[in-house]
């Protein structure tokens, strides 16, 4: 169930009680007390003096003077409800991304009839989408690395949705190509951001199998469309 966590402020100190053992990185005398519950981490935000009482820690302390990396701490916390919720969110993004790419072969016959497009011209529609994906993955991948992934994740999905809807109202073939190019920037931008955002929050030992599970959502997009 709940695991106690104490983080000493203004340092890299971390105190965690896990499976009957309390591990401490202690370099300061102030801390905030929080709780780790099934993979979620919360802090009270209130500074307190470093006084360990029998109510706070029921087991003997194991003092580790070496600061631990975030990756090691996440591995000790393990996989919990937070990770499954994040997988559902990121998986929905990948489902939508693959869904957009699968629309090309479905609409080509209708596009040719509606706009009088020849066979050799129809390929420009798929090309515009994939060129847009190449541009979007380069731009949004670098943007997310520099400023954070949440904004990039939401914005790329919004771009794909808005311009995908606009593409359905195209009045000619060049307009459809332009809209699919812009749609591709959203799809291509979401792909790397989506996977990186999920991987960053997963423990190292479970990261491989969780990413494999996430890839199922990509196939789901093709299946639904």
CSV table of C-alpha atoms in Angstrom, one decimal:
chain,number,residue,atom,x,y,z
A,1,UNK,CA,0.0,0.0,0.0
A,2,UNK,CA,1.4,3.4,0.9
A,3,UNK,CA,5.1,4.0,1.1
A,4,UNK,CA,6.5,6.9,3.1
A,5,UNK,CA,8.8,9.3,1.4
A,6,UNK,CA,10.7,12.2,2.9
A,7,UNK,CA,12.8,14.6,0.7
A,8,UNK,CA,15.3,16.9,2.4
A,9,UNK,CA,15.0,20.3,0.9
A,10,UNK,CA,17.8,22.4,-0.8
A,11,UNK,CA,19.8,19.2,-1.4
A,12,UNK,CA,19.7,16.0,-3.4
A,13,UNK,CA,18.7,14.1,-0.2
A,14,UNK,CA,16.0,11.5,-0.5
A,15,UNK,CA,14.5,9.3,2.2
A,16,UNK,CA,12.3,6.4,1.1
A,17,UNK,CA,10.7,3.6,3.1
A,18,UNK,CA,10.1,0.6,0.9
A,19,UNK,CA,9.2,-3.0,1.9
A,20,UNK,CA,10.2,-2.6,5.5
A,21,UNK,CA,13.5,-0.7,4.8
A,22,UNK,CA,14.1,3.0,4.9
A,23,UNK,CA,16.9,4.3,2.7
A,24,UNK,CA,18.2,7.8,3.4
A,25,UNK,CA,20.5,10.2,1.6
A,26,UNK,CA,21.0,12.8,4.3
A,27,UNK,CA,22.8,16.1,3.8
A,28,UNK,CA,20.5,18.7,5.3
A,29,UNK,CA,18.1,19.2,8.2
A,30,UNK,CA,15.0,20.3,6.5
A,31,UNK,CA,12.5,18.2,4.6
A,32,UNK,CA,9.0,17.9,3.4
A,33,UNK,CA,7.0,14.8,4.0
A,34,UNK,CA,5.1,13.1,1.3
A,35,UNK,CA,3.8,9.7,0.3
A,36,UNK,CA,4.5,7.3,-2.6
A,37,UNK,CA,1.4,5.3,-3.4
A,38,UNK,CA,1.5,2.8,-6.3
A,39,UNK,CA,3.9,4.8,-8.4
A,40,UNK,CA,2.6,8.3,-7.6
A,41,UNK,CA,4.7,10.8,-5.6
A,42,UNK,CA,3.2,13.6,-3.5
A,43,UNK,CA,4.9,16.2,-1.3
A,44,UNK,CA,3.3,18.2,1.4
A,45,UNK,CA,5.4,21.3,0.7
A,46,UNK,CA,5.9,22.1,4.4
A,47,UNK,CA,9.4,22.5,5.8
A,48,UNK,CA,10.0,20.6,9.0
A,49,UNK,CA,13.0,19.9,11.2
A,50,UNK,CA,14.7,16.6,10.7
A,51,UNK,CA,13.2,14.7,13.6
A,52,UNK,CA,12.5,11.0,12.9
A,53,UNK,CA,9.9,9.7,15.3
A,54,UNK,CA,8.6,6.2,15.8
A,55,UNK,CA,5.4,7.1,14.1
A,56,UNK,CA,7.1,8.2,10.9
A,57,UNK,CA,9.5,5.3,10.6
A,58,UNK,CA,8.7,2.0,12.1
A,59,UNK,CA,11.8,0.1,10.8
A,60,UNK,CA,15.6,0.6,11.4
A,61,UNK,CA,17.2,3.2,9.2
A,62,UNK,CA,19.7,2.4,6.5
A,63,UNK,CA,21.8,5.5,5.8
A,64,UNK,CA,23.2,5.9,2.3
A,65,UNK,CA,25.4,9.0,2.0
A,66,UNK,CA,25.6,8.8,-1.8
A,67,UNK,CA,22.8,10.7,-3.6
A,68,UNK,CA,20.6,8.5,-5.8
A,69,UNK,CA,19.7,9.3,-9.4
A,70,UNK,CA,16.1,9.9,-10.4
A,71,UNK,CA,16.2,6.7,-12.5
A,72,UNK,CA,17.1,4.6,-9.4
A,73,UNK,CA,14.4,6.2,-7.3
A,74,UNK,CA,11.8,5.5,-10.0
A,75,UNK,CA,12.9,1.9,-10.2
A,76,UNK,CA,12.4,1.5,-6.5
A,77,UNK,CA,9.0,3.0,-6.7
A,78,UNK,CA,8.0,0.6,-9.5
A,79,UNK,CA,5.0,0.6,-11.9
A,80,UNK,CA,1.7,1.8,-10.7
A,81,UNK,CA,-1.7,3.3,-11.7
A,82,UNK,CA,0.0,6.4,-12.9
A,83,UNK,CA,1.9,4.5,-15.6
A,84,UNK,CA,-1.2,2.7,-16.9
A,85,UNK,CA,-3.1,6.0,-17.2
A,86,UNK,CA,-0.1,7.6,-19.0
A,87,UNK,CA,0.0,4.6,-21.3
A,88,UNK,CA,-3.7,5.1,-22.2
A,89,UNK,CA,-3.1,8.8,-22.9
A,90,UNK,CA,0.0,8.2,-25.0
A,91,UNK,CA,-1.5,5.2,-26.7
A,92,UNK,CA,-4.5,7.2,-27.7
A,93,UNK,CA,-2.1,9.6,-29.4
A,94,UNK,CA,-0.4,6.8,-31.4
A,95,UNK,CA,-3.8,5.3,-32.3
A,96,UNK,CA,-4.8,8.7,-33.8
A,97,UNK,CA,-1.5,9.1,-35.6
A,98,UNK,CA,-1.7,5.8,-37.4
A,99,UNK,CA,-5.3,6.3,-38.1
A,100,UNK,CA,-4.5,9.5,-40.1
A,101,UNK,CA,-1.9,7.7,-42.2
A,102,UNK,CA,-4.4,4.9,-43.0
A,103,UNK,CA,-6.9,7.4,-44.5
A,104,UNK,CA,-4.8,7.9,-47.6
A,105,UNK,CA,-5.6,4.6,-49.4
A,106,UNK,CA,-9.3,4.9,-48.3
A,107,UNK,CA,-9.9,8.3,-49.8
A,108,UNK,CA,-7.9,8.1,-53.0
A,109,UNK,CA,-10.7,6.6,-55.1
A,110,UNK,CA,-13.1,9.2,-54.0
A,111,UNK,CA,-10.6,12.0,-54.5
A,112,UNK,CA,-10.0,10.9,-58.1
A,113,UNK,CA,-13.7,10.9,-58.9
A,114,UNK,CA,-14.4,14.2,-57.1
A,115,UNK,CA,-11.4,16.2,-58.5
A,116,UNK,CA,-10.6,14.3,-61.7
A,117,UNK,CA,-7.2,13.3,-60.4
A,118,UNK,CA,-5.1,11.0,-62.5
A,119,UNK,CA,-3.3,8.0,-61.2
A,120,UNK,CA,0.1,9.5,-61.4
A,121,UNK,CA,-1.1,12.6,-59.5
A,122,UNK,CA,-2.8,10.7,-56.7
A,123,UNK,CA,0.6,9.9,-55.2
A,124,UNK,CA,1.2,13.5,-54.3
A,125,UNK,CA,-1.4,13.2,-51.5
A,126,UNK,CA,0.5,10.5,-49.7
A,127,UNK,CA,3.8,12.3,-50.4
A,128,UNK,CA,2.5,15.6,-48.8
A,129,UNK,CA,1.5,13.7,-45.6
A,130,UNK,CA,4.8,12.0,-45.2
A,131,UNK,CA,6.9,15.1,-46.0
A,132,UNK,CA,4.8,16.9,-43.4
A,133,UNK,CA,5.6,14.1,-40.9
A,134,UNK,CA,9.3,14.5,-41.6
A,135,UNK,CA,9.1,18.3,-41.0
A,136,UNK,CA,6.9,17.9,-37.9
A,137,UNK,CA,9.1,15.3,-36.2
A,138,UNK,CA,12.2,17.4,-36.6
A,139,UNK,CA,10.6,20.6,-35.4
A,140,UNK,CA,8.4,19.3,-32.6
A,141,UNK,CA,11.0,16.8,-31.3
A,142,UNK,CA,13.5,19.6,-30.8
A,143,UNK,CA,10.8,22.0,-29.4
A,144,UNK,CA,9.8,19.4,-26.8
A,145,UNK,CA,13.4,18.7,-25.8
A,146,UNK,CA,13.9,22.5,-25.2
A,147,UNK,CA,10.6,23.5,-23.6
A,148,UNK,CA,8.8,20.4,-22.3
A,149,UNK,CA,6.6,17.7,-23.8
A,150,UNK,CA,3.1,18.4,-22.5
A,151,UNK,CA,2.6,21.5,-24.7
A,152,UNK,CA,4.1,19.7,-27.8
A,153,UNK,CA,2.0,16.6,-27.2
A,154,UNK,CA,-1.3,18.6,-26.9
A,155,UNK,CA,-0.5,20.9,-29.8
A,156,UNK,CA,0.5,18.3,-32.3
A,157,UNK,CA,-2.7,16.3,-31.6
A,158,UNK,CA,-4.7,19.6,-32.0
A,159,UNK,CA,-3.0,20.4,-35.3
A,160,UNK,CA,-3.8,16.9,-36.6
A,161,UNK,CA,-7.4,17.1,-35.6
A,162,UNK,CA,-8.1,20.6,-36.9
A,163,UNK,CA,-6.4,20.2,-40.2
A,164,UNK,CA,-7.8,16.7,-40.7
A,165,UNK,CA,-11.3,18.0,-40.3
A,166,UNK,CA,-10.5,20.9,-42.6
A,167,UNK,CA,-9.2,18.5,-45.2
A,168,UNK,CA,-12.6,16.8,-45.4
A,169,UNK,CA,-14.0,20.2,-46.7
A,170,UNK,CA,-11.4,20.7,-49.4
A,171,UNK,CA,-12.7,22.2,-52.6
A,172,UNK,CA,-9.9,21.2,-54.9
A,173,UNK,CA,-6.9,18.8,-55.0
A,174,UNK,CA,-4.1,21.4,-54.3
A,175,UNK,CA,-6.0,22.5,-51.2
A,176,UNK,CA,-6.3,18.9,-50.0
A,177,UNK,CA,-2.6,18.4,-50.5
A,178,UNK,CA,-1.7,21.5,-48.5
A,179,UNK,CA,-4.0,20.5,-45.7
A,180,UNK,CA,-2.6,17.0,-45.6
A,181,UNK,CA,0.9,18.4,-45.4
A,182,UNK,CA,0.0,20.5,-42.4
A,183,UNK,CA,-1.9,17.5,-40.9
A,184,UNK,CA,1.4,15.5,-41.4
A,185,UNK,CA,3.4,18.0,-39.3
A,186,UNK,CA,1.0,17.3,-36.4
A,187,UNK,CA,1.2,13.5,-36.8
A,188,UNK,CA,5.0,13.5,-37.3
A,189,UNK,CA,5.5,15.8,-34.3
A,190,UNK,CA,3.3,13.7,-32.0
A,191,UNK,CA,5.1,10.4,-32.7
A,192,UNK,CA,8.5,11.1,-31.1
A,193,UNK,CA,7.0,13.3,-28.4
A,194,UNK,CA,4.5,10.7,-27.4
A,195,UNK,CA,7.0,7.9,-27.1
A,196,UNK,CA,9.6,10.0,-25.3
A,197,UNK,CA,7.1,11.4,-22.8
A,198,UNK,CA,6.0,7.9,-21.8
A,199,UNK,CA,9.6,6.5,-21.6
A,200,UNK,CA,10.7,9.3,-19.3
A,201,UNK,CA,8.2,8.4,-16.6
A,202,UNK,CA,8.8,4.6,-16.7
A,203,UNK,CA,11.2,2.7,-14.4
A,204,UNK,CA,14.3,1.5,-16.2
A,205,UNK,CA,13.7,-2.2,-15.5
A,206,UNK,CA,10.1,-2.1,-16.8
A,207,UNK,CA,10.7,0.4,-19.7
A,208,UNK,CA,11.2,-2.2,-22.4
A,209,UNK,CA,8.1,-4.2,-21.9
A,210,UNK,CA,6.0,-1.0,-21.3
A,211,UNK,CA,7.1,0.5,-24.6
A,212,UNK,CA,6.3,-2.8,-26.4
A,213,UNK,CA,2.8,-2.7,-24.8
A,214,UNK,CA,2.5,0.9,-26.0
A,215,UNK,CA,3.2,0.0,-29.6
A,216,UNK,CA,0.0,-2.1,-29.6
A,217,UNK,CA,-1.9,1.2,-29.8
A,218,UNK,CA,-0.3,2.0,-33.1
A,219,UNK,CA,-1.7,-1.2,-34.6
A,220,UNK,CA,-5.0,-0.4,-33.1
A,221,UNK,CA,-5.2,2.8,-35.1
A,222,UNK,CA,-4.9,0.9,-38.3
A,223,UNK,CA,-7.4,-1.7,-37.2
A,224,UNK,CA,-10.1,0.9,-36.3
A,225,UNK,CA,-9.7,2.9,-39.5
